[in-house]
Amino acid sequence: MKTVSLTIDGKEIRAKEGEKVLWVALDNGIYIPNLCVIREALQSPAACRLCFVEVEGKDKPVTACTEPVIEGMVVNTQGPQALRLARTAFELLMASHPVECAHCLSRDSCELLKIAPHLKVRLKIKRLRGLPRGLPIDSSSPLFIYDPNKCVLCGRCVWVCRERLGIGDISFAHRGFQRVVATFGDEPMARARCSACDECVTVCPSGALCFKDGKGPKEELNRPVEKSKS
Amino acid sequence: MKVDELSTITAAFQGIKERAESRWQKLWHSGQPVILVGTATCGRAAGSLEVLQTLRDEVKKQSLECQVIEVGCMGYCYTEPIVIISKPGYPSIAYGHVNPVIAERLIKEFILGDNPCLEFVIGALEKNEFVPSFSEFPRAEYEQKIILKNCGYIDPEQIDHFIASGGYEALVKVLGMPPEEIIDEVKKSELRGRGGAGFPTGEKWEICRHSRGRPKYVICNGDEGDPGAFMDRTILESDPHSVLEGMVIAAYAVGARYGYIYVRAEYPLAVYRVQVALRQARELKLLGKNILGSNFSFDIELFQGSGAFVCGEETSLITSIEGNPGIPHHRPPYPAVSGLYGKPTLINNVKTLTYIRHIIENGAKWFAAIGTEGSKGTAVFALAGKVVNTGLTEVPMGTTLRQVIFDVGSGIPGGKCFKAVQIGGPSGGCLPESALYLPIDFDSLSKAGAMMGSGGIVVLDEDDCMVEMAHYFLEFTQWESCGQCTFCRLGTKQMLEALGEITKGKGKIEDIDMLAELAEDIKAGSLCGLGKTAPNSVLSTLRYFRDEYEAHVKEGRCPALMCQELIAYYILPKKCERSCDACVGTCTVEAISPNKDRIKVIDKEKCVKCNTCLVACPLQYNAIVKFSPPDQVPASR
Amino acid sequence: MTKEQVNHIQETRRILKQFSRKRGNLIPILQEVQGKLGYLPREAMLVIAGFLGIPAIDVYGVVTFYNQFRLNPPGKHSIRVCLGTACHMKGGYIALDAWKRRLDIDSGETTPDREFDLDTVACVGCCTMAPVTVVDDKPQAQVEPTKVDGILLSFELEKEKASKENL
Ligand SMILES: Cc1cc2nc3c(=O)[nH]c(=O)nc-3n(C[C@H](O)[C@H](O)[C@H](O)COP(=O)(O)O)c2cc1C
Ligand code: SF4
Ligand code: SF4
Ligand code: FES
């Protein structure tokens, strides 16, 4: 595989040609907010719209999780246009996410709490309306709680359940604003085929799926990969 | 291609063509009258099936030697049901607003007698001395029918009609050409995709041809989700073989083996007629294995869409054929490189594919001579809203909006004033009067803040509220968002909430700026075209009609007297006629009663603002008015 | 399992005979089954998932995504108010309000007695007759609030007549 050189935020980096900008940045210690992409998956759904960066020569920001690196590329993760989009996207998510961090069982592992300061966005969004979804909280499982109102629709739980475990008990259902991670027939988790392996809980970045005791392991799906010396 | 293969093809087609022509001749030149009834969806909705039945019954009852056949839509939807009678010795005459009673008269007086019933005539198809012909109508000066040419004149369920009028000749011609040459011809014609975005068709074909991966697919996009447009449906219902021929040619050019034609299940008639057309084309070996005896094989399957606007987006449409929710994905890869089942897939709109046979037959030069610098050929529009002649029209690119609305569409009904035109459906925008002189093409419209989109044109008059209009389109796109990406799922919802409050007079002045900012971000940040274009209706109305937004917010007033929460109905005591009580009985919630002077009074608490009374009040009194803001209504005594 | 459910499963199996076990057949299968049963009951969705060898949630995901599919049995009469652009401008929303008021249900719902089903459609292609309401698959022209009452009255009368005849 050919390697190319590029710069991200002024830092000179060598990377595999065609690798996505997001992974190259993360592996080189440059954080770009992301929720919906999974390194092991073939393709990014590019759905959360948080990973916008600016690339020299392109007039509009691009999503880092879909943009392949090429020789001589100049990437700026802090460009004003890209930040504006990432911020708006994050604000939109937060405006329909119940912000009750004080009682939230996931506050220690919450990725939203990590993204907010990075983007310099406050948790309570003033310029937007609160758009609660008003969905019932599912605490049917003995181990975990599923609060779909907090879900950011990143799809990690769906991917883990389907691709890694080969179960496929949960997935996206409904459309548009009603889109939600659900079981067949929108049934409580405990009644579905779910084997309560709680793998989905370990990857949820948002507190939508959390252990009843607030403890339990958390897995960072997209952790940086050690650079192999070339 | 080898010479003997070519001669097999030509010979095979010759036989088909002769048979079709002799049937066509027999239909038109046997000395018997022929009656055509428009039974596309628009005709059916207006009752054309009853008319058809009456005509058939009458013909039988009177034992007439006369053919009654079904045809598609001519585009004069405002005067459906339409019947065309072609009687030897007369020009072919089209009748409008035909009902069973008129149908019976037409048989008795015109077919049996000699009275062509001029009172029901819309026009004649050919020039003559009796009746004005369509070509003499003022709109004819602006219209140029290429892809609508057959619509309404041939029976879509008879392949012979299509072949006799020159159909499938382009296919025969291309089968003797190297694919590169066909692509070159399409490129030279400068045809741009009619699905909305206007991507150069020849270029797309070339990319697909050069893409590795087998088998390749051709998909015809007939999803047409714009709630106010129906041209693709009309073409599929009125002239389905034109589309199929375009698909086969495209398949040959890019090297595809299989095709899909994606039609909404809500268009049952289009589905049916496409199925019939596919069967007939297969029977004549114009489709399937070894087309016309050549080495080229291509077959088409019909896929019925399940009603999601986003499935018109190409990547979403493909996932939907694969059996999934129609969720778009990031491009690249483009379908021409990696589409259906990961294989190269050419996806074109119904209209785009319909142009192909004409371009092949008449040459790229002919096509490129029509239209403007950057947009060649014609544009098909569905005219709706406050315009006299609703229906379809086809005009050369570069025709101005004024010509389309006032010359083809005959202007605004009821003596009202033009206010704006919404063009391009949910992806498009509203343009003000100053845009009337704009020559319509892909580039001029985007520059003005609208879009060619689906080609829906909605004319708005002084009674239409621009905020409400923006709300209507945004409500549609918001509801139809797939919900995958943040901007579109949550951003359009935010905008809709804000707009909703503005139409209720509860908006704040900051909301207007918030709307504008959010709209820009949604445009730039959404994943697919639905989200990227959804804010257009808001952005364009903000650009041209900001004062209306401000009136709603600052004064709680709807200048067009449309937003229900901002108006009140009131009966002017001076104008109300004591002896009349037309409004009292019609009020659906019994909100109107006479006071002691027998002047009618509306109970504001009860009134649901359904507008019934205003319509019911006789014109000579015209006593009922709307006020905005509602507290303008004088207190009743 | 109720008799109805058994029947649904049998009908679904019968329909499945025409199809191969290809994921791409999911939507055509659902269309056929709904065409037969009027909606997509739970048990039918499970049979289809088993037939195609896909998780049941995938079937549910498709069914809940598209406007065409329904999870509940339809009412006896279907009322579909056109909210296409032309109808909207001629007061389609006012007609919808009138239907909602009279039937006392929201759009997308069925009356408790399962007599009526209220929904909206986008452009049925008869814009000149706006505002249009499609009543039991027949487009009705100029359905303004008074006409709504008229249509409902005619259903009422029909029902009365039918019940008298049954006496
Ligand atoms: C939300 C959305 C809806 C669309 N709807 C349609 C449609 O109904 N018909 C269509 O042909 N193209 C539609 N398109 C455009 C298609 O994605 C695609 O560009 C087109 O089918 C390509 O054909 P063309 O090159 O012939 O224009 C839509 C695009 C978007 C983003
Ligand atoms: S529940 Fe958690 S992991 Fe699953 S989609 Fe929602 S936020 Fe992502
Ligand atoms: S822009 Fe809208 S429709 Fe398109 S992918 Fe995003 S959410 Fe789905
Ligand atoms: S990580 Fe790129 S869009 Fe979600």
PDB file of C-alpha atoms in Angstrom, chain A residues 162 167-175 179 182-187 193, chain C residues 23 42-43 45-46 55-62 64-67 71:
ATOM      1  CA  ARG A 162     -25.436  -7.476  14.517  1.00  0.00           C
ATOM      2  CA  ILE A 167     -27.546 -11.523  16.841  1.00  0.00           C
ATOM      3  CA  GLY A 168     -29.264  -8.607  15.151  1.00  0.00           C
ATOM      4  CA  ASP A 169     -31.957  -8.061  17.699  1.00  0.00           C
ATOM      5  CA  ILE A 170     -32.015  -4.279  17.609  1.00  0.00           C
ATOM      6  CA  SER A 171     -31.927  -1.890  14.699  1.00  0.00           C
ATOM      7  CA  PHE A 172     -33.276   1.366  13.424  1.00  0.00           C
ATOM      8  CA  ALA A 173     -37.008   1.607  12.965  1.00  0.00           C
ATOM      9  CA  HIS A 174     -39.402   4.372  11.915  1.00  0.00           C
ATOM     10  CA  ARG A 175     -38.402   7.379   9.874  1.00  0.00           C
ATOM     11  CA  ARG A 179     -36.260   7.270  13.904  1.00  0.00           C
ATOM     12  CA  ALA A 182     -35.816  -0.506  18.549  1.00  0.00           C
ATOM     13  CA  THR A 183     -36.539  -4.182  18.841  1.00  0.00           C
ATOM     14  CA  PHE A 184     -39.078  -5.988  16.675  1.00  0.00           C
ATOM     15  CA  GLY A 185     -42.469  -4.416  17.336  1.00  0.00           C
ATOM     16  CA  ASP A 186     -40.928  -1.766  19.617  1.00  0.00           C
ATOM     17  CA  GLU A 187     -41.043  -4.237  22.469  1.00  0.00           C
ATOM     18  CA  ARG A 193     -34.626 -12.058  21.679  1.00  0.00           C
TER      19      ARG A 193
ATOM     20  CA  ARG C  23     -33.524 -10.061   0.466  1.00  0.00           C
ATOM     21  CA  ARG C  42     -46.928  -9.281  13.624  1.00  0.00           C
ATOM     22  CA  GLU C  43     -47.188 -12.960  12.847  1.00  0.00           C
ATOM     23  CA  MET C  45     -43.788 -10.233   9.586  1.00  0.00           C
ATOM     24  CA  LEU C  46     -42.213 -13.029  11.621  1.00  0.00           C
ATOM     25  CA  PRO C  55     -33.668 -10.654  11.709  1.00  0.00           C
ATOM     26  CA  ALA C  56     -37.285  -9.797  12.429  1.00  0.00           C
ATOM     27  CA  ILE C  57     -36.291  -6.235  13.263  1.00  0.00           C
ATOM     28  CA  ASP C  58     -35.152  -5.777   9.666  1.00  0.00           C
ATOM     29  CA  VAL C  59     -38.658  -6.470   8.471  1.00  0.00           C
ATOM     30  CA  TYR C  60     -40.027  -4.142  11.118  1.00  0.00           C
ATOM     31  CA  GLY C  61     -37.516  -1.471  10.134  1.00  0.00           C
ATOM     32  CA  VAL C  62     -38.715  -1.557   6.531  1.00  0.00           C
ATOM     33  CA  THR C  64     -42.103   1.367   9.742  1.00  0.00           C
ATOM     34  CA  PHE C  65     -40.010   3.324   7.242  1.00  0.00           C
ATOM     35  CA  TYR C  66     -42.366   3.438   4.272  1.00  0.00           C
ATOM     36  CA  ASN C  67     -45.647   5.320   4.155  1.00  0.00           C
ATOM     37  CA  LEU C  71     -49.309  -2.192  11.259  1.00  0.00           C
TER      38      LEU C  71
END
